[in-house]
Amino acid sequence: MSRQEAKRAIASNAAELIEENSCILLDAGTTTLELALLLRNLHLTVITTDLQIALVLSKFPTVTVYTTGGCVDRLTSSHVGDAAISFLSTVQADKAFIGTNVWDCGHGVATTSSVKQHLKRRMMASAGQSILLADSSKYGLCSTWRVAALADFSCIVTDTELSREHQEEVRAAGGHLRLANGLNGGFEI
């Protein structure tokens, strides 16, 4: 399975977790963008830091979309900083879908900057449930700024390329896995 196929499978699996008429938070990233593309027919309120996601969702008449505001990170075309965090502290969503570029059992989820660390933590605090979207190619990588332990997420949606050994490590660390196989969303473990 290619990385793009894995992201699409993860997004399809995660879409099964979204209820009609709910409010969700979408983190910036390519996997969350794939998830946004699947929301066309749902009545939702979506709050996102990602400008590209906001533009995609603005074309869907059944989706009400808000951006957090704040400084735009040129690398990710997403809002970061105090204004974004402040906005997120004023909302309460049903679910937050959090992306990552590194994850493992020892360090949990981490990111490349303290600014993104604080933003992801605030997103998690502003939602009833936090769901990690993480493709298996990012497992075992390290980064400086720890966001959360794997057990802090209601579930972790990843692809079936995650080895059985790593699946067991995640479970032992308190992570609840949903494996996406690319066929109609995948299956749950």
Coordinates of C-alpha atoms in Angstrom, one line a residue:
M1 CA 0.0 0.0 0.0
S2 CA 1.5 3.4 -1.0
R3 CA 1.6 6.2 1.5
Q4 CA -1.2 8.0 -0.3
E5 CA -3.3 4.9 -0.3
A6 CA -2.6 4.5 3.4
K7 CA -3.7 8.1 4.1
R8 CA -6.9 7.6 2.1
A9 CA -7.7 4.3 3.9
I10 CA -7.1 6.0 7.3
A11 CA -9.4 8.9 6.3
S12 CA -12.1 6.5 5.2
N13 CA -11.9 4.6 8.4
A14 CA -11.9 7.8 10.5
A15 CA -15.0 9.1 8.6
E16 CA -17.0 6.2 10.0
L17 CA -16.5 7.8 13.5
I18 CA -18.2 11.1 12.5
E19 CA -21.8 11.5 13.4
E20 CA -24.3 13.6 11.4
N21 CA -24.8 17.1 12.9
S22 CA -21.7 16.9 15.1
C23 CA -18.9 19.5 15.6
I24 CA -15.4 18.3 14.8
L25 CA -11.9 19.7 14.9
L26 CA -9.5 18.9 12.1
D27 CA -5.8 19.4 12.6
A28 CA -3.6 20.5 9.7
G29 CA -2.1 17.8 7.5
T30 CA -2.4 15.6 4.4
T31 CA -4.4 12.8 6.2
T32 CA -6.9 15.2 7.7
L33 CA -7.2 16.8 4.2
E34 CA -8.1 13.3 2.9
L35 CA -10.7 13.1 5.7
A36 CA -12.2 16.5 4.8
L37 CA -12.7 15.3 1.2
L38 CA -15.0 12.6 2.5
L39 CA -17.3 15.0 4.4
R40 CA -19.3 16.2 1.4
N41 CA -22.6 14.7 2.3
L42 CA -22.7 15.2 6.1
H43 CA -24.3 18.1 8.0
L44 CA -21.4 19.2 10.2
T45 CA -19.6 22.0 11.9
V46 CA -15.9 21.8 11.3
I47 CA -13.2 23.9 12.9
T48 CA -9.8 23.7 11.4
T49 CA -6.4 25.3 11.5
D50 CA -5.7 24.2 7.9
L51 CA -6.4 26.8 5.2
Q52 CA -6.5 24.2 2.4
I53 CA -9.0 22.1 4.4
A54 CA -11.2 25.2 5.0
L55 CA -11.2 26.0 1.3
V56 CA -12.2 22.4 0.4
L57 CA -15.0 22.3 3.0
S58 CA -16.3 25.8 2.0
K59 CA -17.5 24.2 -1.2
F60 CA -19.7 21.7 0.6
P61 CA -23.1 23.3 1.3
T62 CA -23.9 21.0 4.3
V63 CA -20.7 21.8 6.1
T64 CA -20.2 25.0 8.2
V65 CA -16.5 25.7 8.5
Y66 CA -14.6 27.9 10.8
T67 CA -10.8 28.6 10.8
T68 CA -9.1 29.4 14.1
G69 CA -7.3 32.5 12.8
G70 CA -3.8 33.3 13.8
C71 CA -0.4 33.5 12.1
V72 CA -0.1 31.4 9.0
D73 CA 2.7 28.8 9.0
R74 CA 4.2 29.0 5.5
L75 CA 5.3 25.4 5.4
T76 CA 1.8 23.9 6.3
S77 CA -0.5 26.8 5.2
S78 CA -2.2 26.5 8.6
H79 CA -2.9 28.8 11.5
V80 CA -0.6 28.6 14.5
G81 CA 0.2 30.7 17.5
D82 CA -1.7 32.4 20.4
A83 CA -4.7 33.6 18.4
A84 CA -5.4 30.0 17.1
I85 CA -5.0 28.6 20.6
S86 CA -7.2 31.4 22.1
F87 CA -10.0 30.6 19.6
L88 CA -9.8 26.9 20.3
S89 CA -10.2 27.6 24.0
T90 CA -13.7 29.1 23.3
V91 CA -15.1 26.0 21.6
Q92 CA -16.1 22.5 22.6
A93 CA -16.3 20.0 19.8
D94 CA -17.5 16.4 19.8
K95 CA -14.2 15.0 18.3
A96 CA -10.8 16.2 17.4
F97 CA -8.9 14.5 14.6
I98 CA -5.2 15.0 15.2
G99 CA -2.4 14.3 12.7
T100 CA 1.2 13.6 13.4
N101 CA 4.5 13.2 11.7
V102 CA 5.9 11.0 14.5
W103 CA 4.5 8.5 16.9
D104 CA 5.6 5.5 19.0
C105 CA 4.9 3.8 22.3
G106 CA 7.8 5.3 24.3
H107 CA 7.2 9.0 23.4
G108 CA 3.6 9.0 22.2
V109 CA 2.8 11.7 19.7
A110 CA 5.3 14.4 19.1
T111 CA 5.7 17.3 16.7
T112 CA 8.4 19.6 15.3
S113 CA 7.8 22.8 17.2
S114 CA 6.5 24.0 20.6
V115 CA 4.0 26.1 18.8
K116 CA 2.4 23.1 17.1
Q117 CA 2.7 21.1 20.4
H118 CA 0.6 23.7 22.2
L119 CA -2.0 23.9 19.4
K120 CA -2.5 20.1 19.2
R121 CA -2.8 19.9 23.0
R122 CA -5.4 22.7 22.9
M123 CA -7.4 20.9 20.1
M124 CA -7.4 17.8 22.3
A125 CA -8.6 19.7 25.3
S126 CA -11.4 21.3 23.3
A127 CA -13.0 18.0 22.2
G128 CA -14.9 15.2 23.9
Q129 CA -12.8 12.6 22.1
S130 CA -9.4 12.8 20.4
I131 CA -8.6 10.6 17.5
L132 CA -5.1 10.2 16.2
L133 CA -4.7 9.7 12.4
A134 CA -1.2 8.3 11.9
D135 CA 0.2 6.3 9.0
S136 CA 2.5 3.4 9.9
S137 CA 5.5 4.9 8.1
K138 CA 5.7 7.5 10.9
Y139 CA 5.8 4.9 13.7
G140 CA 9.1 4.8 15.6
L141 CA 10.3 8.2 14.4
C142 CA 11.3 10.9 17.0
S143 CA 10.7 14.6 17.4
T144 CA 11.4 17.0 20.2
W145 CA 8.0 18.3 21.3
R146 CA 5.8 15.7 22.9
V147 CA 2.0 16.2 22.4
A148 CA 0.4 13.3 24.3
A149 CA 0.7 9.6 25.2
L150 CA -1.0 7.1 22.9
A151 CA -3.4 6.3 25.7
D152 CA -4.6 9.9 25.7
F153 CA -6.4 9.2 22.4
S154 CA -9.9 7.6 22.2
C155 CA -8.5 5.7 19.3
I156 CA -5.7 5.6 16.9
V157 CA -6.5 5.1 13.2
T158 CA -3.5 3.7 11.2
D159 CA -3.0 1.4 8.2
T160 CA -2.5 -2.3 8.1
E161 CA 1.2 -1.9 7.3
L162 CA 1.9 -1.4 11.0
S163 CA 3.6 -4.6 12.1
R164 CA 2.0 -7.1 14.5
E165 CA 4.8 -6.4 16.9
H166 CA 4.1 -2.6 16.8
Q167 CA 0.4 -3.2 17.1
E168 CA 1.0 -5.2 20.3
E169 CA 3.3 -2.4 21.6
V170 CA 0.6 0.2 21.0
R171 CA -2.0 -1.9 22.8
A172 CA 0.3 -2.5 25.7
A173 CA 0.8 1.3 25.9
G174 CA -2.9 1.7 26.2
G175 CA -3.6 2.6 22.6
H176 CA -6.9 1.6 21.0
L177 CA -6.2 0.7 17.3
R178 CA -8.4 0.9 14.3
L179 CA -6.6 -0.6 11.3
A180 CA -7.6 0.7 7.9
N181 CA -7.0 -1.8 5.1
G182 CA -8.0 0.4 2.2
L183 CA -11.2 -1.6 1.4
N184 CA -14.3 0.3 2.4
G185 CA -12.7 1.9 5.5
G186 CA -11.1 -1.2 7.1
F187 CA -11.7 -3.0 10.3
E188 CA -11.3 -2.5 14.0
I189 CA -9.0 -4.1 16.5

